[in-house]
CSV table of C-alpha atoms in Angstrom, one decimal:
chain,number,residue,atom,x,y,z
A,1,GLU,CA,82.0,60.4,53.9
A,2,THR,CA,85.0,58.9,56.0
A,3,GLY,CA,84.4,61.3,59.1
A,4,VAL,CA,87.5,63.3,58.2
A,5,THR,CA,86.8,66.7,56.3
A,6,GLN,CA,89.6,68.8,54.9
A,7,THR,CA,89.4,72.5,53.7
A,8,PRO,CA,89.7,73.9,51.3
A,9,ARG,CA,89.6,71.1,48.6
A,10,HIS,CA,91.8,73.4,46.2
A,11,LEU,CA,94.3,76.2,46.7
A,12,VAL,CA,96.6,78.3,44.5
A,13,MET,CA,99.1,80.2,46.4
A,14,GLY,CA,102.2,82.3,45.3
A,15,MET,CA,105.6,81.7,46.6
A,16,THR,CA,105.4,84.5,49.2
A,17,ASN,CA,101.9,83.8,50.4
A,18,LYS,CA,100.9,82.5,53.9
A,19,LYS,CA,97.9,79.9,54.0
A,20,SER,CA,96.5,77.2,56.3
A,21,LEU,CA,95.1,73.9,55.7
A,22,LYS,CA,92.4,72.7,57.8
A,23,CYS,CA,91.5,69.1,58.9
A,24,GLU,CA,88.7,67.9,61.3
A,25,GLN,CA,87.9,64.3,62.4
A,26,HIS,CA,84.5,63.2,63.6
A,27,LEU,CA,85.5,59.7,64.6
A,28,GLY,CA,86.6,60.1,68.2
A,29,HIS,CA,90.3,59.1,67.1
A,30,ASN,CA,93.4,60.0,69.0
A,31,ALA,CA,96.0,60.2,66.3
A,32,MET,CA,96.1,62.6,63.3
A,33,TYR,CA,98.5,62.5,60.3
A,34,TRP,CA,99.6,64.8,57.4
A,35,TYR,CA,100.7,63.1,54.4
A,36,LYS,CA,101.8,64.4,51.0
A,37,GLN,CA,100.8,62.8,47.6
A,38,SER,CA,103.1,63.7,44.7
A,39,ALA,CA,102.5,62.1,41.1
A,40,LYS,CA,104.2,59.1,40.5
A,41,LYS,CA,105.4,58.7,44.1
A,42,PRO,CA,104.1,56.8,47.1
A,43,LEU,CA,102.3,58.7,50.0
A,44,GLU,CA,104.7,60.5,52.1
A,45,LEU,CA,104.0,60.8,55.8
A,46,MET,CA,105.0,64.2,57.0
A,47,PHE,CA,103.7,64.6,60.6
A,48,VAL,CA,102.1,62.4,63.3
A,49,TYR,CA,100.2,63.7,66.5
A,50,ASN,CA,99.0,61.4,69.3
A,51,PHE,CA,96.9,63.3,71.8
A,52,LYS,CA,97.6,66.5,70.5
A,53,GLU,CA,101.5,65.9,70.9
A,54,GLN,CA,103.7,65.7,67.9
A,55,THR,CA,105.2,62.2,67.9
A,56,GLU,CA,106.7,62.4,64.3
A,57,ASN,CA,108.1,64.8,62.0
A,58,ASN,CA,109.6,63.0,59.0
A,59,SER,CA,112.4,65.7,57.9
A,60,VAL,CA,109.8,68.0,56.7
A,61,PRO,CA,110.9,71.5,55.6
A,62,SER,CA,110.1,74.3,58.2
A,63,ARG,CA,108.1,76.1,55.7
A,64,PHE,CA,105.5,73.5,56.8
A,65,SER,CA,104.1,74.1,60.3
A,66,PRO,CA,101.8,71.7,61.8
A,67,GLU,CA,99.3,72.7,64.5
A,68,CYS,CA,97.0,70.3,66.7
A,69,PRO,CA,95.0,72.3,69.1
A,70,ASN,CA,92.8,69.1,70.2
A,71,SER,CA,92.4,65.6,69.1
A,72,SER,CA,89.7,66.6,66.6
A,73,HIS,CA,91.6,69.3,64.6
A,74,LEU,CA,94.8,69.6,62.6
A,75,PHE,CA,96.2,72.4,60.8
A,76,LEU,CA,99.1,72.6,58.3
A,77,HIS,CA,100.5,76.2,58.0
A,78,LEU,CA,102.1,77.1,54.8
A,79,HIS,CA,104.7,79.8,54.1
A,80,THR,CA,107.3,80.8,51.4
A,81,LEU,CA,106.6,77.4,49.8
A,82,GLN,CA,108.4,76.3,46.4
A,83,PRO,CA,106.7,75.0,43.1
A,84,GLU,CA,107.9,71.5,43.9
A,85,ASP,CA,105.6,71.6,47.1
A,86,SER,CA,102.5,71.4,44.9
A,87,ALA,CA,100.7,68.3,45.4
A,88,LEU,CA,97.8,66.6,47.1
A,89,TYR,CA,98.0,66.9,51.1
A,90,LEU,CA,96.1,64.5,52.8
A,91,CYS,CA,95.0,64.3,56.4
A,92,ALA,CA,94.2,61.0,58.1
A,93,SER,CA,93.0,60.1,61.6
A,94,SER,CA,93.3,56.6,63.2
A,95,GLN,CA,92.7,54.5,66.5
A,96,GLY,CA,95.2,51.7,65.9
A,97,PRO,CA,96.5,50.8,62.4
A,98,ARG,CA,93.4,51.5,60.4
A,99,ALA,CA,93.8,55.2,59.0
A,100,PHE,CA,91.0,57.0,57.3
A,101,PHE,CA,91.6,59.7,55.0
A,102,GLY,CA,90.0,63.0,54.2
A,103,GLN,CA,89.5,64.0,50.6
A,104,GLY,CA,92.6,66.0,50.5
A,105,THR,CA,93.7,69.6,49.5
A,106,ARG,CA,95.0,70.1,46.0
A,107,LEU,CA,97.9,72.6,46.5
A,108,THR,CA,99.3,74.4,43.5
A,109,VAL,CA,102.2,76.9,44.2
A,110,VAL,CA,103.0,79.4,41.4
S,1,GLY,CA,113.7,53.4,54.9
S,2,GLN,CA,111.2,50.8,54.3
S,3,GLN,CA,109.7,50.4,50.7
S,4,LEU,CA,106.8,48.3,49.5
S,5,ASN,CA,107.2,46.9,46.0
S,6,GLN,CA,103.6,46.9,44.4
S,7,SER,CA,102.9,45.3,41.0
S,8,PRO,CA,101.6,45.4,38.6
S,9,GLN,CA,102.1,49.5,38.1
S,10,SER,CA,98.8,49.5,36.1
S,11,MET,CA,96.1,47.1,34.6
S,12,PHE,CA,93.8,47.3,31.5
S,13,ILE,CA,91.0,44.7,31.7
S,14,GLN,CA,87.6,44.0,30.2
S,15,GLU,CA,84.5,44.1,32.5
S,16,GLY,CA,83.7,40.7,34.0
S,17,GLU,CA,87.6,39.8,34.5
S,18,ASP,CA,89.3,39.1,37.6
S,19,VAL,CA,92.3,41.2,38.7
S,20,SER,CA,95.0,40.3,41.0
S,21,MET,CA,97.6,42.6,42.5
S,22,ASN,CA,100.4,42.3,45.0
S,23,CYS,CA,102.6,43.8,47.4
S,24,THR,CA,106.1,42.8,48.7
S,25,SER,CA,108.4,44.1,51.4
S,26,SER,CA,111.8,43.4,52.7
S,27,SER,CA,110.7,44.3,56.3
S,28,ILE,CA,107.9,42.4,58.5
S,29,PHE,CA,104.6,44.1,58.9
S,30,ASN,CA,102.1,43.7,61.8
S,31,THR,CA,99.3,44.9,59.6
S,32,TRP,CA,98.5,45.0,56.0
S,33,LEU,CA,96.0,47.6,54.6
S,34,TRP,CA,94.3,48.0,51.1
S,35,TYR,CA,93.2,51.3,50.1
S,36,LYS,CA,91.3,52.6,46.9
S,37,GLN,CA,91.5,56.2,45.5
S,38,GLU,CA,89.5,57.7,42.8
S,39,PRO,CA,90.5,61.0,41.0
S,40,GLY,CA,90.0,63.9,43.4
S,41,GLU,CA,89.3,61.7,46.2
S,42,GLY,CA,91.5,60.6,49.4
S,43,PRO,CA,92.2,56.9,49.7
S,44,VAL,CA,89.4,54.7,50.9
S,45,LEU,CA,90.2,51.8,53.3
S,46,LEU,CA,89.0,48.5,51.7
S,47,ILE,CA,90.5,45.7,53.9
S,48,ALA,CA,92.6,45.4,56.9
S,49,LEU,CA,94.7,42.4,57.5
S,50,TYR,CA,96.1,41.3,61.1
S,51,LYS,CA,97.3,38.0,61.2
S,52,ALA,CA,99.8,36.2,59.0
S,53,GLY,CA,98.0,33.9,56.6
S,54,GLU,CA,94.8,35.7,57.1
S,55,LEU,CA,92.5,35.8,54.1
S,56,THR,CA,89.7,38.3,54.3
S,57,SER,CA,87.0,39.2,51.9
S,58,ASN,CA,84.8,42.2,51.2
S,59,GLY,CA,82.3,41.8,48.5
S,60,ARG,CA,83.9,41.0,45.4
S,61,LEU,CA,87.5,41.8,47.0
S,62,THR,CA,89.6,39.2,48.7
S,63,ALA,CA,93.0,39.9,50.3
S,64,GLN,CA,95.5,37.9,52.1
S,65,PHE,CA,98.5,38.6,54.5
S,66,GLY,CA,101.4,36.4,53.6
S,67,ILE,CA,102.8,33.8,55.9
S,68,THR,CA,106.1,35.5,56.1
S,69,ARG,CA,104.3,38.9,56.9
S,70,LYS,CA,106.5,40.2,53.9
S,71,ASP,CA,103.6,40.3,51.4
S,72,SER,CA,99.9,40.6,50.6
S,73,PHE,CA,97.7,40.3,47.5
S,74,LEU,CA,94.4,41.8,46.8
S,75,ASN,CA,91.9,40.1,44.2
S,76,ILE,CA,88.9,41.8,42.7
S,77,SER,CA,86.5,39.3,41.0
S,78,ALA,CA,83.9,40.1,38.0
S,79,SER,CA,85.4,43.5,37.8
S,80,ILE,CA,83.0,46.3,37.1
S,81,PRO,CA,83.6,49.9,35.6
S,82,SER,CA,83.3,51.5,39.2
S,83,ASP,CA,86.3,49.5,40.0
S,84,VAL,CA,88.5,52.1,38.3
S,85,GLY,CA,90.9,53.8,40.5
S,86,ILE,CA,94.2,53.4,42.0
S,87,TYR,CA,94.9,50.7,44.7
S,88,PHE,CA,97.5,51.0,47.3
S,89,CYS,CA,98.7,48.7,49.7
S,90,ALA,CA,100.0,50.0,53.1
S,91,GLY,CA,102.0,48.2,55.9
S,92,GLN,CA,102.4,48.9,59.6
S,93,ASP,CA,105.7,47.8,60.7
S,94,SER,CA,106.2,45.5,63.8
S,95,GLY,CA,108.6,47.9,65.3
S,96,GLY,CA,106.7,51.1,64.6
S,97,SER,CA,104.8,53.5,66.6
S,98,ASN,CA,102.0,55.7,65.9
S,99,TYR,CA,100.6,53.4,63.6
S,100,LYS,CA,103.0,54.7,61.0
S,101,LEU,CA,102.1,53.3,57.6
S,102,THR,CA,104.4,52.6,54.5
S,103,PHE,CA,102.6,52.8,51.3
S,104,GLY,CA,103.2,51.3,47.8
S,105,LYS,CA,103.3,53.4,44.7
S,106,GLY,CA,100.0,52.0,43.6
S,107,THR,CA,98.3,49.9,40.9
S,108,LEU,CA,96.2,52.0,38.5
S,109,LEU,CA,93.1,49.9,37.3
S,110,THR,CA,91.2,50.7,34.1
S,111,VAL,CA,88.2,48.5,33.3
S,112,ASN,CA,86.8,48.5,29.9
S,113,PRO,CA,83.0,48.1,29.7
C-alpha cells in the first residue's frame, strides 16, 4: 500500500466510448502525475498538477483530458481512444522528487 | 529530450548471486531514484539519492549516485526469488520543475531458485 489508489484496475473500452480513470492519494502531497507505461518503452509523463493547477502537458493528444478538483484527487477522462492507447496508466503523487505510484489501470482499447 | 540508458535490459541469475545494474545519462540530475515493479503493480520506490557520490543502502540493496551526477548503479546482494521484477532508474534534472522524472527502460531480473 503506497497511499495512492487507482480505480478501476482494469478497463476495456471501445473506440467510441467515454470513460474516466480515478486516482486518490492519502499522503498529503501537493503534486500529482499521470504516466503512461507501454511495453518496451520507458514510463512517459503525461500531465503534472501542482496544488490543483496543471503545470505540465507533455504534448498529450486531446482525447486524454485530465482533471484535478483538489490536491488529493486526479482524474483522466478518455474519449475516442485508439487501439495504440492501450497501456498501463499510472498515477503518482509527490512532495519533492520522490514520487509514489498507484497500482495502475490496465487499459485495453478495442 | 533527456534519455536514460539503463543496462542490462535483462538478467537471469541463480538464487544467492549478487546483481548489479546501472544507468547513465548525458544530462546532470539532481536526484536519482530506483524503483521496482512487479507484474500487475505500480513501481515501488526502493532508494533515493540526493548528493553526488552518495552511497545508500536499503537492506540487501545498495545504490550510488555518480560523482558526475550523470550515472547511478544499483546492487542487490544474495538475491532471492522475490527479487524478481523490473527495476527502473529515474532522474530528476537540475533545471526541472515539478519534480519531473525521466525513467530508464528498466532491467528485468529473473532469479532461478
